[in-house]
Every structure is written in structure tokens, then in C-alpha cells.
Coordinates of C-alpha atoms in Angstrom, one line a residue:
X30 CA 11.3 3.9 0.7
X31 CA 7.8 3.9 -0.5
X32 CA 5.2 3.3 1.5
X33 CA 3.4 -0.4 0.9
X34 CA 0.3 0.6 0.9
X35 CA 1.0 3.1 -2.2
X36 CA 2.2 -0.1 -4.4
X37 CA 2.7 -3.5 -4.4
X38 CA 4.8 -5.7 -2.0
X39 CA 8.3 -6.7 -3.6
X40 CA 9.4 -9.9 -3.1
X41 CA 12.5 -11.8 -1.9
X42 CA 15.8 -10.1 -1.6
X43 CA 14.2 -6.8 -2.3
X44 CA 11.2 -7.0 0.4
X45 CA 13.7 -7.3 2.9
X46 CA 15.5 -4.4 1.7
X47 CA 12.4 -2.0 1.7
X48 CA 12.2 -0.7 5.2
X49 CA 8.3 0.5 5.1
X50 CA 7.5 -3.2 4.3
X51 CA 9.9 -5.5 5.9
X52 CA 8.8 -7.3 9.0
X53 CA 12.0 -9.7 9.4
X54 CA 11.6 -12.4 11.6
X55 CA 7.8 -11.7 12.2
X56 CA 7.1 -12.7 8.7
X57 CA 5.1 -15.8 8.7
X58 CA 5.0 -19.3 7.4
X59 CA 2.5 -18.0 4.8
X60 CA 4.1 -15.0 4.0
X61 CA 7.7 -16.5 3.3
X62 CA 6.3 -19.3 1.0
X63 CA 4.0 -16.5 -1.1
X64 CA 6.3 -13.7 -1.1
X65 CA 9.8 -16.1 -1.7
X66 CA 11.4 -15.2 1.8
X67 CA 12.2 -19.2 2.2
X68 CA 15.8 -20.0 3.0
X69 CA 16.0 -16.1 3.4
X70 CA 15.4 -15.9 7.6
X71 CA 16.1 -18.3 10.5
X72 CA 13.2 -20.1 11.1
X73 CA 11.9 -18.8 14.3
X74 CA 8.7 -16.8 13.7
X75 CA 8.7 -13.6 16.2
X76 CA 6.2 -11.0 17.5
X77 CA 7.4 -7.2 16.8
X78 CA 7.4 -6.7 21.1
X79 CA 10.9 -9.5 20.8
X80 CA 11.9 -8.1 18.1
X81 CA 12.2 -4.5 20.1
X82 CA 13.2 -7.1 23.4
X83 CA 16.3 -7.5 20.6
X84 CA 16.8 -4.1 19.7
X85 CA 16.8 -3.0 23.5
X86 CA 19.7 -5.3 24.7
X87 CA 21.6 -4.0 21.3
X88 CA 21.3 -0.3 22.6
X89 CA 22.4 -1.2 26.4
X90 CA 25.4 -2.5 24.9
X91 CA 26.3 0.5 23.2
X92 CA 28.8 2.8 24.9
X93 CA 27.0 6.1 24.3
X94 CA 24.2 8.1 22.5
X95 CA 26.1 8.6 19.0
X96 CA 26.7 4.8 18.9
X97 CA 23.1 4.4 19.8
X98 CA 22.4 6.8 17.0
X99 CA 23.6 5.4 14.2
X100 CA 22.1 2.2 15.3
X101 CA 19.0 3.2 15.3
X102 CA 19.4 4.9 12.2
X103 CA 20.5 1.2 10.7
X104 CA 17.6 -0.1 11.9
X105 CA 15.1 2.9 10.5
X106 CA 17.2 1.8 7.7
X107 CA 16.0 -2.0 7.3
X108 CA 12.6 -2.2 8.9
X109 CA 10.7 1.4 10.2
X110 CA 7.7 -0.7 11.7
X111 CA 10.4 -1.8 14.5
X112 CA 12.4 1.3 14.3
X113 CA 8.8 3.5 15.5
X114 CA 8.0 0.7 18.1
X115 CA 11.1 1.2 19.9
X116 CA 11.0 5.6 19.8
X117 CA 7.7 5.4 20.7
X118 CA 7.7 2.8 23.5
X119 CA 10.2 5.4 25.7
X120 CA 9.8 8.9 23.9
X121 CA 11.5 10.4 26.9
X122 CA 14.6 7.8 26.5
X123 CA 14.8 7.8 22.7
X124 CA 13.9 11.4 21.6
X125 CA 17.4 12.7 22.8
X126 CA 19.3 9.9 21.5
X127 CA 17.1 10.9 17.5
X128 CA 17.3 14.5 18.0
X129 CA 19.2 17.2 20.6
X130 CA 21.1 16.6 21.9
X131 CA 23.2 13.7 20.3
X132 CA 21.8 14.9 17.1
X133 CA 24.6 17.8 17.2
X134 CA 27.2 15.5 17.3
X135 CA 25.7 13.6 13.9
X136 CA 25.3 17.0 12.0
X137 CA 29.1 17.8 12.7
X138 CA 30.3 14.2 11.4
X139 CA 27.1 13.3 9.2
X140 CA 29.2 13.0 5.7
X141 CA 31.5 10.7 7.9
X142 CA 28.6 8.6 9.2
X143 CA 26.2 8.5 6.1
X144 CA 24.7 5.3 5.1
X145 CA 22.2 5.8 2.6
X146 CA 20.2 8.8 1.6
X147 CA 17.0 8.9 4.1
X148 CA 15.4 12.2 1.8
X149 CA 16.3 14.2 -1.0
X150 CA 19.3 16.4 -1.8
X151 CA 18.3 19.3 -4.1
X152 CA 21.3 21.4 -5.3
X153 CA 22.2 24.0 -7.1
X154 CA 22.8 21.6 -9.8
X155 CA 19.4 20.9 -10.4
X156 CA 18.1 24.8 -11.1
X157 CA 15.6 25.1 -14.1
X158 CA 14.6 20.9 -13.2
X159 CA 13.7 21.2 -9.7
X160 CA 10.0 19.5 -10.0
X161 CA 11.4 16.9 -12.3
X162 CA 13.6 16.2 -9.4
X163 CA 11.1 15.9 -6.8
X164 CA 9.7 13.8 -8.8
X165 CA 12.1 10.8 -8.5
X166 CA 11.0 10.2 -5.0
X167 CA 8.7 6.8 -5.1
X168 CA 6.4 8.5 -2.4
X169 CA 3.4 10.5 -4.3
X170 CA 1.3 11.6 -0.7
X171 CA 3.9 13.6 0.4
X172 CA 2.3 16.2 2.8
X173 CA 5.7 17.6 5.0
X174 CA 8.5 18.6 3.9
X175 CA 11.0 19.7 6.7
X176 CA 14.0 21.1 4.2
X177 CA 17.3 23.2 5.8
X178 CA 20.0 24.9 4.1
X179 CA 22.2 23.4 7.0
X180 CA 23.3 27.5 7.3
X181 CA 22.6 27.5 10.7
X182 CA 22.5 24.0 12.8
X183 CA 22.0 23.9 17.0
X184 CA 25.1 26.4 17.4
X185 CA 27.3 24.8 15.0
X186 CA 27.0 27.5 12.5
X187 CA 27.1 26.7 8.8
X188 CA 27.8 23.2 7.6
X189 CA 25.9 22.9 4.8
X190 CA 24.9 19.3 3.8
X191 CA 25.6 17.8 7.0
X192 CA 22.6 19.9 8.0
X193 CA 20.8 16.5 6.7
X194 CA 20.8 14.7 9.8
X195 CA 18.2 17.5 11.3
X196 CA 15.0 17.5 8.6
X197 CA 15.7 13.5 9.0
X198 CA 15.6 13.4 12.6
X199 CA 12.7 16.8 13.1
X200 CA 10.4 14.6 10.7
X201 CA 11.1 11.2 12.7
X202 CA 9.5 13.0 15.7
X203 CA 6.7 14.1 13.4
X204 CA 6.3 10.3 13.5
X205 CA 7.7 9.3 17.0
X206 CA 6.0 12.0 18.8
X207 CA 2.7 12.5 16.9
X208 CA 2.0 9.8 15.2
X209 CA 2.0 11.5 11.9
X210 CA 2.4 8.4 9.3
X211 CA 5.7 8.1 8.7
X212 CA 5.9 7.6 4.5
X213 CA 4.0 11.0 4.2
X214 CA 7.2 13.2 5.1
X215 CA 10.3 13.9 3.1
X216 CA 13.7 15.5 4.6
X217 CA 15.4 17.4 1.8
X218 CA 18.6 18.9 1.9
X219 CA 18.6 22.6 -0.5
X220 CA 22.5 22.1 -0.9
X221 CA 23.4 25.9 -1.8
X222 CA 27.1 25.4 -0.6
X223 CA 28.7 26.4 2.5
X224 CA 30.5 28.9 4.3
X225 CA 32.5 26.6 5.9
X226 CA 36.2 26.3 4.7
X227 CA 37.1 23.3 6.3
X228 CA 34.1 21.3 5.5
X229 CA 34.5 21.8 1.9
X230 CA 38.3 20.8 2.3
X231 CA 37.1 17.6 3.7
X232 CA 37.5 14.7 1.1
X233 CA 34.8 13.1 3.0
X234 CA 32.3 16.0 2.6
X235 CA 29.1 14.9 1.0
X236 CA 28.0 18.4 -0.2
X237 CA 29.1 21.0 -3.1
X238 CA 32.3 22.4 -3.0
X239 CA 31.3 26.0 -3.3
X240 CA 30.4 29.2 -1.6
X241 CA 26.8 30.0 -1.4
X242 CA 25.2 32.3 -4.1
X243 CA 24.8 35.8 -3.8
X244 CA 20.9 36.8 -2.3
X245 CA 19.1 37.2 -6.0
X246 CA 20.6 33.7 -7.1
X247 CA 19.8 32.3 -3.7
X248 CA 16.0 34.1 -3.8
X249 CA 15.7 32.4 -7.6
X250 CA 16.6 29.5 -6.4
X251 CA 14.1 28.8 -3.6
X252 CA 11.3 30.5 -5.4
X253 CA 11.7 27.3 -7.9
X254 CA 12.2 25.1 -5.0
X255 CA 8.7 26.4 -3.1
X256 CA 6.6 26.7 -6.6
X257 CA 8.2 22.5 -7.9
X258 CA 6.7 21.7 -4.2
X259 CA 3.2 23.0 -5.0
X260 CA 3.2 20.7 -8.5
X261 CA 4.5 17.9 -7.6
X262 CA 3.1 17.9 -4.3
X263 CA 0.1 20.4 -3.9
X264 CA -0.7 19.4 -0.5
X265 CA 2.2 19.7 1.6
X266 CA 3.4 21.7 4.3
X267 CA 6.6 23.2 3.5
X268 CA 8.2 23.2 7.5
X269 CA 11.6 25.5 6.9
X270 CA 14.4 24.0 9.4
X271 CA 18.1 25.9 10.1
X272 CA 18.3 28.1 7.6
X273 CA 20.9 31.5 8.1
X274 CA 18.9 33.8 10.7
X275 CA 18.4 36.3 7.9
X276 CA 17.3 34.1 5.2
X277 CA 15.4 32.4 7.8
X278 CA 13.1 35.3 8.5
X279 CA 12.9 36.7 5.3
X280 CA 11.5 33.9 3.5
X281 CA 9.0 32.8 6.2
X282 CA 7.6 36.5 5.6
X283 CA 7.8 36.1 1.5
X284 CA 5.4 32.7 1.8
X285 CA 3.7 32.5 4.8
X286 CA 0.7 34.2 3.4
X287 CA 1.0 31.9 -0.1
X288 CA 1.6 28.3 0.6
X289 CA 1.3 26.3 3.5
X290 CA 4.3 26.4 5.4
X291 CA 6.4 27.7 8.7
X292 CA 9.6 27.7 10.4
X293 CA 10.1 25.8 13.3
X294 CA 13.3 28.1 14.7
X295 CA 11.5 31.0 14.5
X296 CA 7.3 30.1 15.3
X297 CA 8.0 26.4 16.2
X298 CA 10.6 28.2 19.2
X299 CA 8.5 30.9 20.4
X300 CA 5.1 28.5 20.8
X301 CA 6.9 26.4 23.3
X302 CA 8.8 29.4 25.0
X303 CA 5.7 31.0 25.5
X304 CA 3.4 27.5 26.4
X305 CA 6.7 27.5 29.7
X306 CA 6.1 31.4 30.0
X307 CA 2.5 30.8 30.4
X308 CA 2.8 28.1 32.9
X309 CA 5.3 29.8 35.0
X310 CA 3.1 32.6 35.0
X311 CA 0.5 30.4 36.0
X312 CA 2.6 29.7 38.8
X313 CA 3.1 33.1 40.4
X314 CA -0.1 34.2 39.1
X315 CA 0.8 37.3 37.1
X316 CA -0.4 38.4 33.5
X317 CA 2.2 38.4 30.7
X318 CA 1.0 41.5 30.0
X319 CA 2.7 42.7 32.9
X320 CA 6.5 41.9 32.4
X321 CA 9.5 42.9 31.2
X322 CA 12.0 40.5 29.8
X323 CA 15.0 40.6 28.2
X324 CA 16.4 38.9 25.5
X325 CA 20.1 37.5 25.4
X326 CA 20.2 37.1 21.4
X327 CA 18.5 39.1 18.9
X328 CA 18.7 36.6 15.6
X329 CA 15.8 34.4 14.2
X330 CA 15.0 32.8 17.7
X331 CA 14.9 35.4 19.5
X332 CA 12.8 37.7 16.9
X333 CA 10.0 34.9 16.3
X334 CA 9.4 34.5 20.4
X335 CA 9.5 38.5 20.4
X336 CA 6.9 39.0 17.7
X337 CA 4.9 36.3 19.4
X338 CA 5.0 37.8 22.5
X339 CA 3.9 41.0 21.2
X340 CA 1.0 39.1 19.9
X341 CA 0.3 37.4 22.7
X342 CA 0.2 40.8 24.8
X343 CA -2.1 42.2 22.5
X344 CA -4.3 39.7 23.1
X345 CA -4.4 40.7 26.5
X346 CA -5.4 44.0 25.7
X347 CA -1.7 46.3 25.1
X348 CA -1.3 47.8 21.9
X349 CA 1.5 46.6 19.4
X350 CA 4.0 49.6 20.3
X351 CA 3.4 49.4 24.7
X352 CA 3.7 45.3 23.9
X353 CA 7.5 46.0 22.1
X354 CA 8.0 48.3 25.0
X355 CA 8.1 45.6 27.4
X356 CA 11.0 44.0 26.0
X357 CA 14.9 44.0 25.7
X358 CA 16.8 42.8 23.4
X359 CA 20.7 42.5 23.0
X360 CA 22.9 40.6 20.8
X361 CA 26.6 40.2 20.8
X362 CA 27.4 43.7 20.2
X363 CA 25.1 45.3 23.0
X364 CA 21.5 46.5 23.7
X365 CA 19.4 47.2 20.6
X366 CA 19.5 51.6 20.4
X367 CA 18.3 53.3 17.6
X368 CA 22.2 55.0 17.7
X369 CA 23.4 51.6 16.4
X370 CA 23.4 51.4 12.5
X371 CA 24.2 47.6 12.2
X372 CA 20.7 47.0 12.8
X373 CA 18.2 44.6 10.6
X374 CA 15.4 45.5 8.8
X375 CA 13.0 42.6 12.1
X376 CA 15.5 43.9 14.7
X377 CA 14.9 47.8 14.6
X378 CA 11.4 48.1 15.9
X379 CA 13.1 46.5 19.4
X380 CA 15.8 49.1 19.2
X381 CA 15.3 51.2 22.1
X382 CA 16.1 55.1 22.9
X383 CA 18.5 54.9 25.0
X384 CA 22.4 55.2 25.8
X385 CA 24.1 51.8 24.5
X386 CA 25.1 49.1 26.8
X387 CA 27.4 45.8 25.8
X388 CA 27.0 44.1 29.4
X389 CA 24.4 41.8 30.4
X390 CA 24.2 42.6 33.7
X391 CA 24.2 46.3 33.1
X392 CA 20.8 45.8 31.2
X393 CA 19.0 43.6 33.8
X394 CA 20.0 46.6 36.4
X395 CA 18.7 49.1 34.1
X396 CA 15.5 47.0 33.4
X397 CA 14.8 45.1 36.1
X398 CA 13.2 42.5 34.2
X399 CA 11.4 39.7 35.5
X400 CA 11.9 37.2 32.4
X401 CA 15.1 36.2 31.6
X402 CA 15.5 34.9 27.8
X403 CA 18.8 33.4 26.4
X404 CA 18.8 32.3 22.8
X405 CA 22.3 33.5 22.3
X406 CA 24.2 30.0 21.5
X407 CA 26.9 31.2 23.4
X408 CA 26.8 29.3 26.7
X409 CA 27.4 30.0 30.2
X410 CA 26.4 33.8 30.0
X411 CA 23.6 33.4 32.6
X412 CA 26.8 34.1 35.4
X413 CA 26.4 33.5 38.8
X414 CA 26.0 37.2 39.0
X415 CA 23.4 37.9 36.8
X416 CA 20.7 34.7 38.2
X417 CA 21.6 36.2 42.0
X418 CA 20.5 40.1 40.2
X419 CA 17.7 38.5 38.7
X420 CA 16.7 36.9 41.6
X421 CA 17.1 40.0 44.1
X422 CA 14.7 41.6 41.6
X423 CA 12.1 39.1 41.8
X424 CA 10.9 36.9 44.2
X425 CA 10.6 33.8 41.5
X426 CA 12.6 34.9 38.3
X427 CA 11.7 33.4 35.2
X428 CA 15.3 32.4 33.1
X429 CA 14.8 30.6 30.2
X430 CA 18.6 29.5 28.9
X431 CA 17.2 28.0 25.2
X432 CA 20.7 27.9 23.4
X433 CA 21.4 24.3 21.8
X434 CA 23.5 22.5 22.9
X435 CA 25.4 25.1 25.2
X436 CA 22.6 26.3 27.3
X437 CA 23.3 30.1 29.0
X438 CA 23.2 28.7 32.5
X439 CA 22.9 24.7 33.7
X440 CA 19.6 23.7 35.5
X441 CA 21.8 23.0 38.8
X442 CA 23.3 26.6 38.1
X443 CA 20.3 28.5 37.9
X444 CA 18.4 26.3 40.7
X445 CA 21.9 27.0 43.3
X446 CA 22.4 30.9 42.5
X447 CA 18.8 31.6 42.7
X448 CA 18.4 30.1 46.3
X449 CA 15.9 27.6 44.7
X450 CA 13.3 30.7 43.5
X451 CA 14.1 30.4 39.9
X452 CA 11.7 29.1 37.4
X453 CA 13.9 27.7 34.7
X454 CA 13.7 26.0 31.3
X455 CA 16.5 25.1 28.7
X456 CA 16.7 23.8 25.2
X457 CA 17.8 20.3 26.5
X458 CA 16.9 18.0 29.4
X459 CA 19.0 18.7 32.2
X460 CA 18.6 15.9 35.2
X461 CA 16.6 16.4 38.5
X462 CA 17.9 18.9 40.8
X463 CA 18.7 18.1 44.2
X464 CA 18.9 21.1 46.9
X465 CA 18.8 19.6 50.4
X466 CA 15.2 18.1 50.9
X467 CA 14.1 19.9 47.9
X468 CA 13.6 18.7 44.6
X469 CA 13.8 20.8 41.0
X470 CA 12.0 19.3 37.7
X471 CA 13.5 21.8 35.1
X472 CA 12.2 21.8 32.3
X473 CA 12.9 21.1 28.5
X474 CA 11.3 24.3 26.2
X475 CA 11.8 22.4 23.4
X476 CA 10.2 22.7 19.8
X477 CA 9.1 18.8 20.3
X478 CA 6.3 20.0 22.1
X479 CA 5.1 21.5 19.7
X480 CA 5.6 20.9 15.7
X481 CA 4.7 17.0 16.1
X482 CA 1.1 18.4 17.5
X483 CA 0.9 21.0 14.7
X484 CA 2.3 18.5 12.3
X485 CA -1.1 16.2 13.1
X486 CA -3.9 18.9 12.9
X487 CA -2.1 20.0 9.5
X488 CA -2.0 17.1 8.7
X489 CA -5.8 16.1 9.4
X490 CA -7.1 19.5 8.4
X491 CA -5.2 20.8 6.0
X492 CA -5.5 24.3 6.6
X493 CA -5.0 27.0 4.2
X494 CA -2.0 28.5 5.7
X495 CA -0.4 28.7 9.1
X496 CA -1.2 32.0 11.1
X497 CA 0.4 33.4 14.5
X498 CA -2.6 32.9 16.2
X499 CA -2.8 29.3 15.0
X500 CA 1.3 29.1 16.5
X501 CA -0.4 30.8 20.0
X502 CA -3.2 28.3 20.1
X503 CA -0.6 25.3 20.1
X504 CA 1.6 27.6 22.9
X505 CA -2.0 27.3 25.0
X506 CA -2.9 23.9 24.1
X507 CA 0.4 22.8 25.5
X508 CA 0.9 24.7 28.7
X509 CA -3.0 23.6 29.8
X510 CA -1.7 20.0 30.0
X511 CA 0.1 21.0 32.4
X512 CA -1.7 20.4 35.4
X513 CA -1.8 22.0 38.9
X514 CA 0.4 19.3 41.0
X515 CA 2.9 19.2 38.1
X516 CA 3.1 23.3 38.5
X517 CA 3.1 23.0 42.6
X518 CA 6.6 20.8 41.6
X519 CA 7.7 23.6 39.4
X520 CA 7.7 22.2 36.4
X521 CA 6.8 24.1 33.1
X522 CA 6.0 21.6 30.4
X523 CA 4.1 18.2 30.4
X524 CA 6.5 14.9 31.4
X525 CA 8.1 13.9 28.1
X526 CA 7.1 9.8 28.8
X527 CA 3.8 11.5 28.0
X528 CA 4.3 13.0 25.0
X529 CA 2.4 11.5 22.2
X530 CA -0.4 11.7 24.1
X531 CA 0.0 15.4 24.9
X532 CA 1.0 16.0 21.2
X533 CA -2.5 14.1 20.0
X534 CA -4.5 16.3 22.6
X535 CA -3.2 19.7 21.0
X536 CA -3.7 18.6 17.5
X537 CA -7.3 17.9 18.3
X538 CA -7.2 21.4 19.8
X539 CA -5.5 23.2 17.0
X540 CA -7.7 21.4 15.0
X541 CA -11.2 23.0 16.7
X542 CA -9.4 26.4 16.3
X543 CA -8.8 25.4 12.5
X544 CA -12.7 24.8 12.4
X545 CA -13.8 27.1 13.5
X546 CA -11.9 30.1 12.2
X547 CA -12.8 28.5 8.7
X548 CA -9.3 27.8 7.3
X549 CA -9.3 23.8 6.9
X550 CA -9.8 22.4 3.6
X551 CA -11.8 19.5 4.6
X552 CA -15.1 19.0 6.1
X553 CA -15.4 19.5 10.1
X554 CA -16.2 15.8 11.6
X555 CA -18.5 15.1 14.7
X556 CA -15.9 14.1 16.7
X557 CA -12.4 16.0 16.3
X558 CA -10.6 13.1 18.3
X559 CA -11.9 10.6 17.7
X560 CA -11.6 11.2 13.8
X561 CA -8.1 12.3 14.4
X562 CA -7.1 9.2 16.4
X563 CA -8.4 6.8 13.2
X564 CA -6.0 8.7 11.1
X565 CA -2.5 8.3 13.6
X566 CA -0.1 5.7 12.7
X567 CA 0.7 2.9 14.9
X568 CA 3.4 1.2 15.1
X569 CA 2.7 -2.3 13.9
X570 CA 2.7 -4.9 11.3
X571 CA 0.1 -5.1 9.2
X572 CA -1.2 -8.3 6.9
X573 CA -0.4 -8.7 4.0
X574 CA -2.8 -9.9 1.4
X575 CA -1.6 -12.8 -0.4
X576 CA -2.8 -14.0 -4.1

């Protein structure tokens, strides 16, 4: 799938069958005499907007979102021009139809659904050969890399190679939501085996039969991995997707600080939950300096929206240890105590001193906290009784129920038990809420808000590494799009038909903040946006030069 620019045009048969060059029907007369497409296409000549016209009356005929799916995965498949102008012409209709939530339901079947590669699968196969490997994709300007494990995937747990479907669809919203060029990014599968018995029984199961290596194997493994991706392609931003909460954290701190890179679970997740915290803060007009929350889930989520909170505190003026006083944090087996000895090396500095406690609503008594934070994957743990104790605590509680695709609590929930007070976000778009005369806009904290954006200014300014306060800036950039009537309607995050224009706005931010703390590698322009707009891709076709 090589980009056309990067080599020349095939012809015939074969142009058709390269998706970054194919136009289909809108080739023209010209075109299918010089490039041999004659006898190959029905002779009507078409613009790309009835081509989509097409694609549109396709997708209303399909009887839900997975069938719409892998359609449009097909049609990435044959031509991308058209694919983009379709995503992009209704983000809000199309970004949960090519990522959460349908894309849960293509991890769990992906080896049942799989067409053609779309990326790279690196296994354990390939050790000692890594960067020879990279090597055999036809792209050279590769400059993201969104690669997963598959050890952790939107609640589903471990299921290893089916974990594809997310760097594929995570790096189509690079594209769809901010208009990062499309043949610059590469989805690769580290196939490392799976826990996951039943997978690996599967005769359809696209991945290695085995269990995943033991930690020094593993660490070996992905050191190659990292140091193949700085040869082969020295610019790129390594973006680290659904990898097992432990590994997850622990190899974000081994290279944050030597190659360009981040991880969208644990920096991409705590930017947008603290862009909604901001704005709902915003809304009752309170410092976050000021609260207490609590955490329902203490893995790699939760942890990366902690740290970042910290940090955002201190930037208000509290120091690191007052900041990690003002939150609470439980997991499945309880509050987080310094009694407990099951503790993690990124969980004990939350452990508190204090008597343990297992229930949720025991906490939010002794607490009183007045922000609410599930990231537990188990849903429905936000009960009736816990929003109503929230809610007698504070006059507008703040519940954020993040889990994918089983949120804590439902918008509707959260809206009914709290008498309409709450101010509530989830991982996934939940409809309107009707109460009475009144009308709820809840919103979506999702990392879509956020990593296209990032993606862009990395993209543009190719900054020497990814900081925290780079990850805080984007938080910022985001919620100040929000404006003041969409906060008087109580929503927390900009409207998603909006979104690739909100996602060019914080790049051009995050770009300033690039500037001018010195980290790009490029020279600063006289005109952040509009040099940044003359670099986004459009969807559209382009001539082609003919001998």
C-alpha cells in the first residue's frame, strides 16, 4: 500500500488493486487510455462526491455497525481516497462504526473477518531480524507507528493478534480525525502469543500458538523492536496501544525519555479525562486543585489520569505529595492501604493509611469525593446508590464512567439517579437524555479528542520527545474549544461533527507550546496554522501526470 507519490503509478490490473492510487470510476478518458484501464471500468466517468453518494446507500442497507465495518474496511481496502471522503464527511457517524464501539466486536472475531493484512505482524519468529523485517513494508516516510501486543483490548482482556483491528482503526483516525496523511502510518501487530486458551484452540486464529514469554524474553524482544524502528525509520513516533497494564507502564517509563513515543491508554486517556474535568470545572467554577476524587480502577488507565492529575495540581500551586493526597484509588480487591502487600511498584505511592475497605460506596462515605472516576472495565458499578451518595455530597457531582465498552453507569443512569445535577462523561457516546423539559448532552471522554491532534503537531514539528506537560497542553487545548453555551447545556467536550476542525486547532496549539519550549526539530514558521493546514491531507483525487 505505498503511497503514489513515493513511486511510480502501476498500471492496469494492478493500479486498480493499489488502494493509495486507485480512483475507479473517476479515472478519466485520458487516464484509462495512458495507464491501460480500457475495457477495465464501465464507461461512466464519476466525481469522488457520487462515488461516496454510492458508498452511502451501500451502508444504509447494511443491517448494523459490524456489517458496516467490514465494508468499509473493503473499501479502505480498494480505494482509501474514497474510503477518507466518506469518514471524514460525518466524523460523528463513522468514527464509532471504525473505532469503539463496534471496533470491540471486530477485535473478538478479527481472525474470522480478516481480509488482507492492513500493517505489519512482527513475531517472535522474527527476533535477531527485526529491522530487516520492517523493512519489507513499500512505505519509506513512515512517521507513526501505533503497535499493541493485543494483551489488553477495550475490556476484552488478552487476545493477542486479534488486537490488529485497534492500531488499524487508532491510526485511521489519525487520518479521519486529523488529517494526518494517511500512507505515513503503519499498524503493527508485536505477536508475542496469548494468554488466551481458547483463542489459540481456534483453527481460525491468525496468531502464534503459544504462551507469551517470560518478562527478560519479552523486555529483549521489544528493546529490538524500539531500536529496528529508530533504523529503519528514524523519524517516527512510536504510539504504544493495549499492551498488559503492567507492561504497559513500564515500558512507557523505559523510553519515554529516549525515543519519540507515548501511550495512548495511559497519557492519551488522562489528556481527555482531564480536558472534561477541566470543563466541568469550568462549569461550577471550582479549582482542580480543590477536589477529591476517587478512582474505581487502579491499572494503566487509571494510574496515567492520576499521575496527570498530580501534575496538573502542581501546576496550580500543591506539592506532589498534598496533590496524591487528594485522590482515591481502588481496584478490585479494595482501597489502595499501605497494609496490602499485592501492591505495584506505580500503585503504592496512592496507597493510603488507612483501615482497608472493598466497597465502593463505603469509600465515597469515607471520602466524600466530589469526582467520581470509573476505569474499572467492569460495568454497572456506578449503582443507583452510589450516584444518589455522590450526589447528596455535591450539589453537581462530577462521574466520569470511562470503561470500554461496559461503561460503570449509562448516561440516562447517572442523569435519573442524580436528579439531573450530575456532570457525566463515558468512554462511548451514549444518546441525548431526556428528563421532562430538560435536555442532557453527555459526553464522550474519548482518546479521539486527543491523539489525532497530537498526532498532527508531531507530525509537523517533530518534537524531540513527548513530555507530560506537552500531554496537559493538548488536555487545555481541547477543553478551551469548548465554548460557554455548549457548557450552559452541560456538555464537556466539543460536538464530535466538529472534530477535525477542533483536532487541527490543538495541533496548531501544541505546536506553539512545541516552539516555544525548544523541543521541535524543525524550524518555527510565521504562521503555525497556516503552515500546518498546507501540510493536512485532503481527501481527494489528485492528477496524475501522464508521459
Amino acid at each position: 500500500m505505498t503511497h503514489p507519490t513515493s513511486r511510480s503509478i502501476p498500471r492496469g490490473a494492478a493500479l486498480l488493486n493499489d488502494p493509495a492510487a486507485n480512483k475507479g470510476t473517476a479515472f478519466s478518458a485520458e487516464e484509462r487510455r495512458a495507464l491501460d484501464l480500457e475495457g477495465l471500468l464501465p464507461p461512466q466517468i464519476e466525481t469522488l462526491e457520487r462515488q461516496a453518494e454510492r458508498v452511502f446507500r451501500h451502508l444504509d442497507a447494511k443491517p448494523n455497525d459490524l456489517e458496516r465495518y467490514i465494508y468499509l474496511s473493503g473499501l479502505g481496502d480498494r480505494n482509501e481516497t474514497l474510503f477518507y471522503k466518506v469518514i471524514m464527511s460525518d466524523p460523528a457517524r463513522f468514527v464509532p462504526i471504525v473505532y469503539a464501539p463496534t471496533l470491540g466486536a471486530v477485535c473478538k472475531a478479527f481472525s474470522h473477518l480478516y481480509r488482507r493484512p492492513r500493517g505489519m505482524y512482527i513475531s517472535l519468529e522474527h527476533k535477531g531480524r527485526i529491522a530487516s523485517v520492517l523493512r519489507n513494508w513499500p512505505e519509506r516516510n513512515v512517521r507513526f507507528i501505533c503497535v499493541t501486543t493485543g494483551g489488553r483490548i477495550l475490556g476484552l482482556g488478552d487476545i493477542g493478534a486479534n488486537g490488529m483491528g485497534i492500531p488499524i482503526g487508532k491510526l485511521q483516525l489519525y487520518t479521519a480525525c486529523g488529517a494526518v496523511p494517511p500512507h505515513t502510518t503503519l499498524p503493527i501487530q508485536l505477536d508475542i502469543g496469548t494468554t488466551n486458551a481458547a483463542l489459540r484452540a481456534d483453527p481460525l486464529y491468525l496468531g502464534l500458538r503459544r504462551e507469551p514469554p517470560e518478562q527478560e524474553e519479552l523486555d529483549a524482544f521489544v528493546e529490538e523492536f524500539v531500536e529496528a524502528v529508530q533504523e529503519v525509520f528514524p523519524p517516527c513516533c512510536i504510539h504504544f496501544e493495549d499492551w498488559k497494564g503492567t507492561d504497559a507502564i513500564r515500558y512507557l517509563a523505559q523510553y519515554r525519555d529516549r525515543v519519540l513515543c507515548y501511550n495512548d491508554d495511559i497519557q492519551g486517556t488522562a489528556a481527555v479525562t482531564l480536558a472534561g474535568l477541566t470543563t466541568a470545572l469550568q462549569i461550577i467554577d471550582a479549582p482542580l486543585s480543590e477536589q477529591k476524587i476517587v478512582f474505581f480502577g487502579a491499572g494503566s488507565s487509571g494510574l496515567g489520569i492520576a499521575d496527570l492529575l498530580v501534575r496538573a495540581m502542581q501546576r496550580e500551586g500543591l506539592s506532589e505529595s498534598d496533590a496524591r493526597a487528594r485522590i482515591t484509588m481502588m481496584d478490585k480487591d479494595g482501597l489502595l492501604v499501605a497494609s496490602r502487600t499485592d501492591l505495584s511498584e506505580q500503585q503504592r505511592p496512592y496507597a493510603r493509611d488507612e483501615a482497608p475497605a472493598t466497597d465502593l460506596l463505603d469509600v465515597i462515605e469515607r471520602v466524600r469525593p466530589s469526582i467520581l472516576i470509573g476505569v474499572s472495565t467492569a460495568g454497572g458499578t456506578f449503582t443507583q446508590a452510589v450516584v444518589e451518595r455522590m450526589s447528596a455530597i455535591n450539589t453537581r457531582p462530577i462521574i466520569f464512567a470511562l470503561s470500554i465498552p461496559h461503561a460503570e453507569c449509562t448516561a440516562e443512569q447517572a442523569y435519573t439517579w442524580s436528579g439531573g445535577q450530575a456532570l457525566y462523561a463515558a468512554g462511548i457516546q451514549y444518546p441525548v437524555v431526556q428528563m421532562g423539559e430538560r435536555t442532557f448532552h453527555p459526553g464522550q471522554a474519548n482518546n479521539f479528542y486527543i491523539f489525532p491532534g497530537l498526532g498532527l503537531a508531531t507530525y509537523a514539528t517533530c518534537p524531540r520527545h513527548i513530555t507530560d506537560d506537552i500531554i496537559i497542553e493538548a488536555a487545555h487545548a481541547l477543553a478551551d474549544q469548548v465554548d460557554l453555551a455548549t457548557r450552559a447545556r452541560g456538555r464537556l467536550f466539543p460536538p464530535q461533527d466538529q472534530i477535525v476542525e477542533v483536532e487541527i486547532t490543538s495541533a496548531c496549539r501544541l505546536a506553539e507550546y512545541i516552539f516555544d519550549h525548544d523541543m521541535a526539530h524543525v524550524e518555527r514558521p510565521d504562521d503555525i496554522r497556516k503552515w500546518i493546514e498546507g501540510m493536512i491531507y485532503t481527501p481527494a483525487y489528485k492528477p496524475i501526470a501522464l508521459d
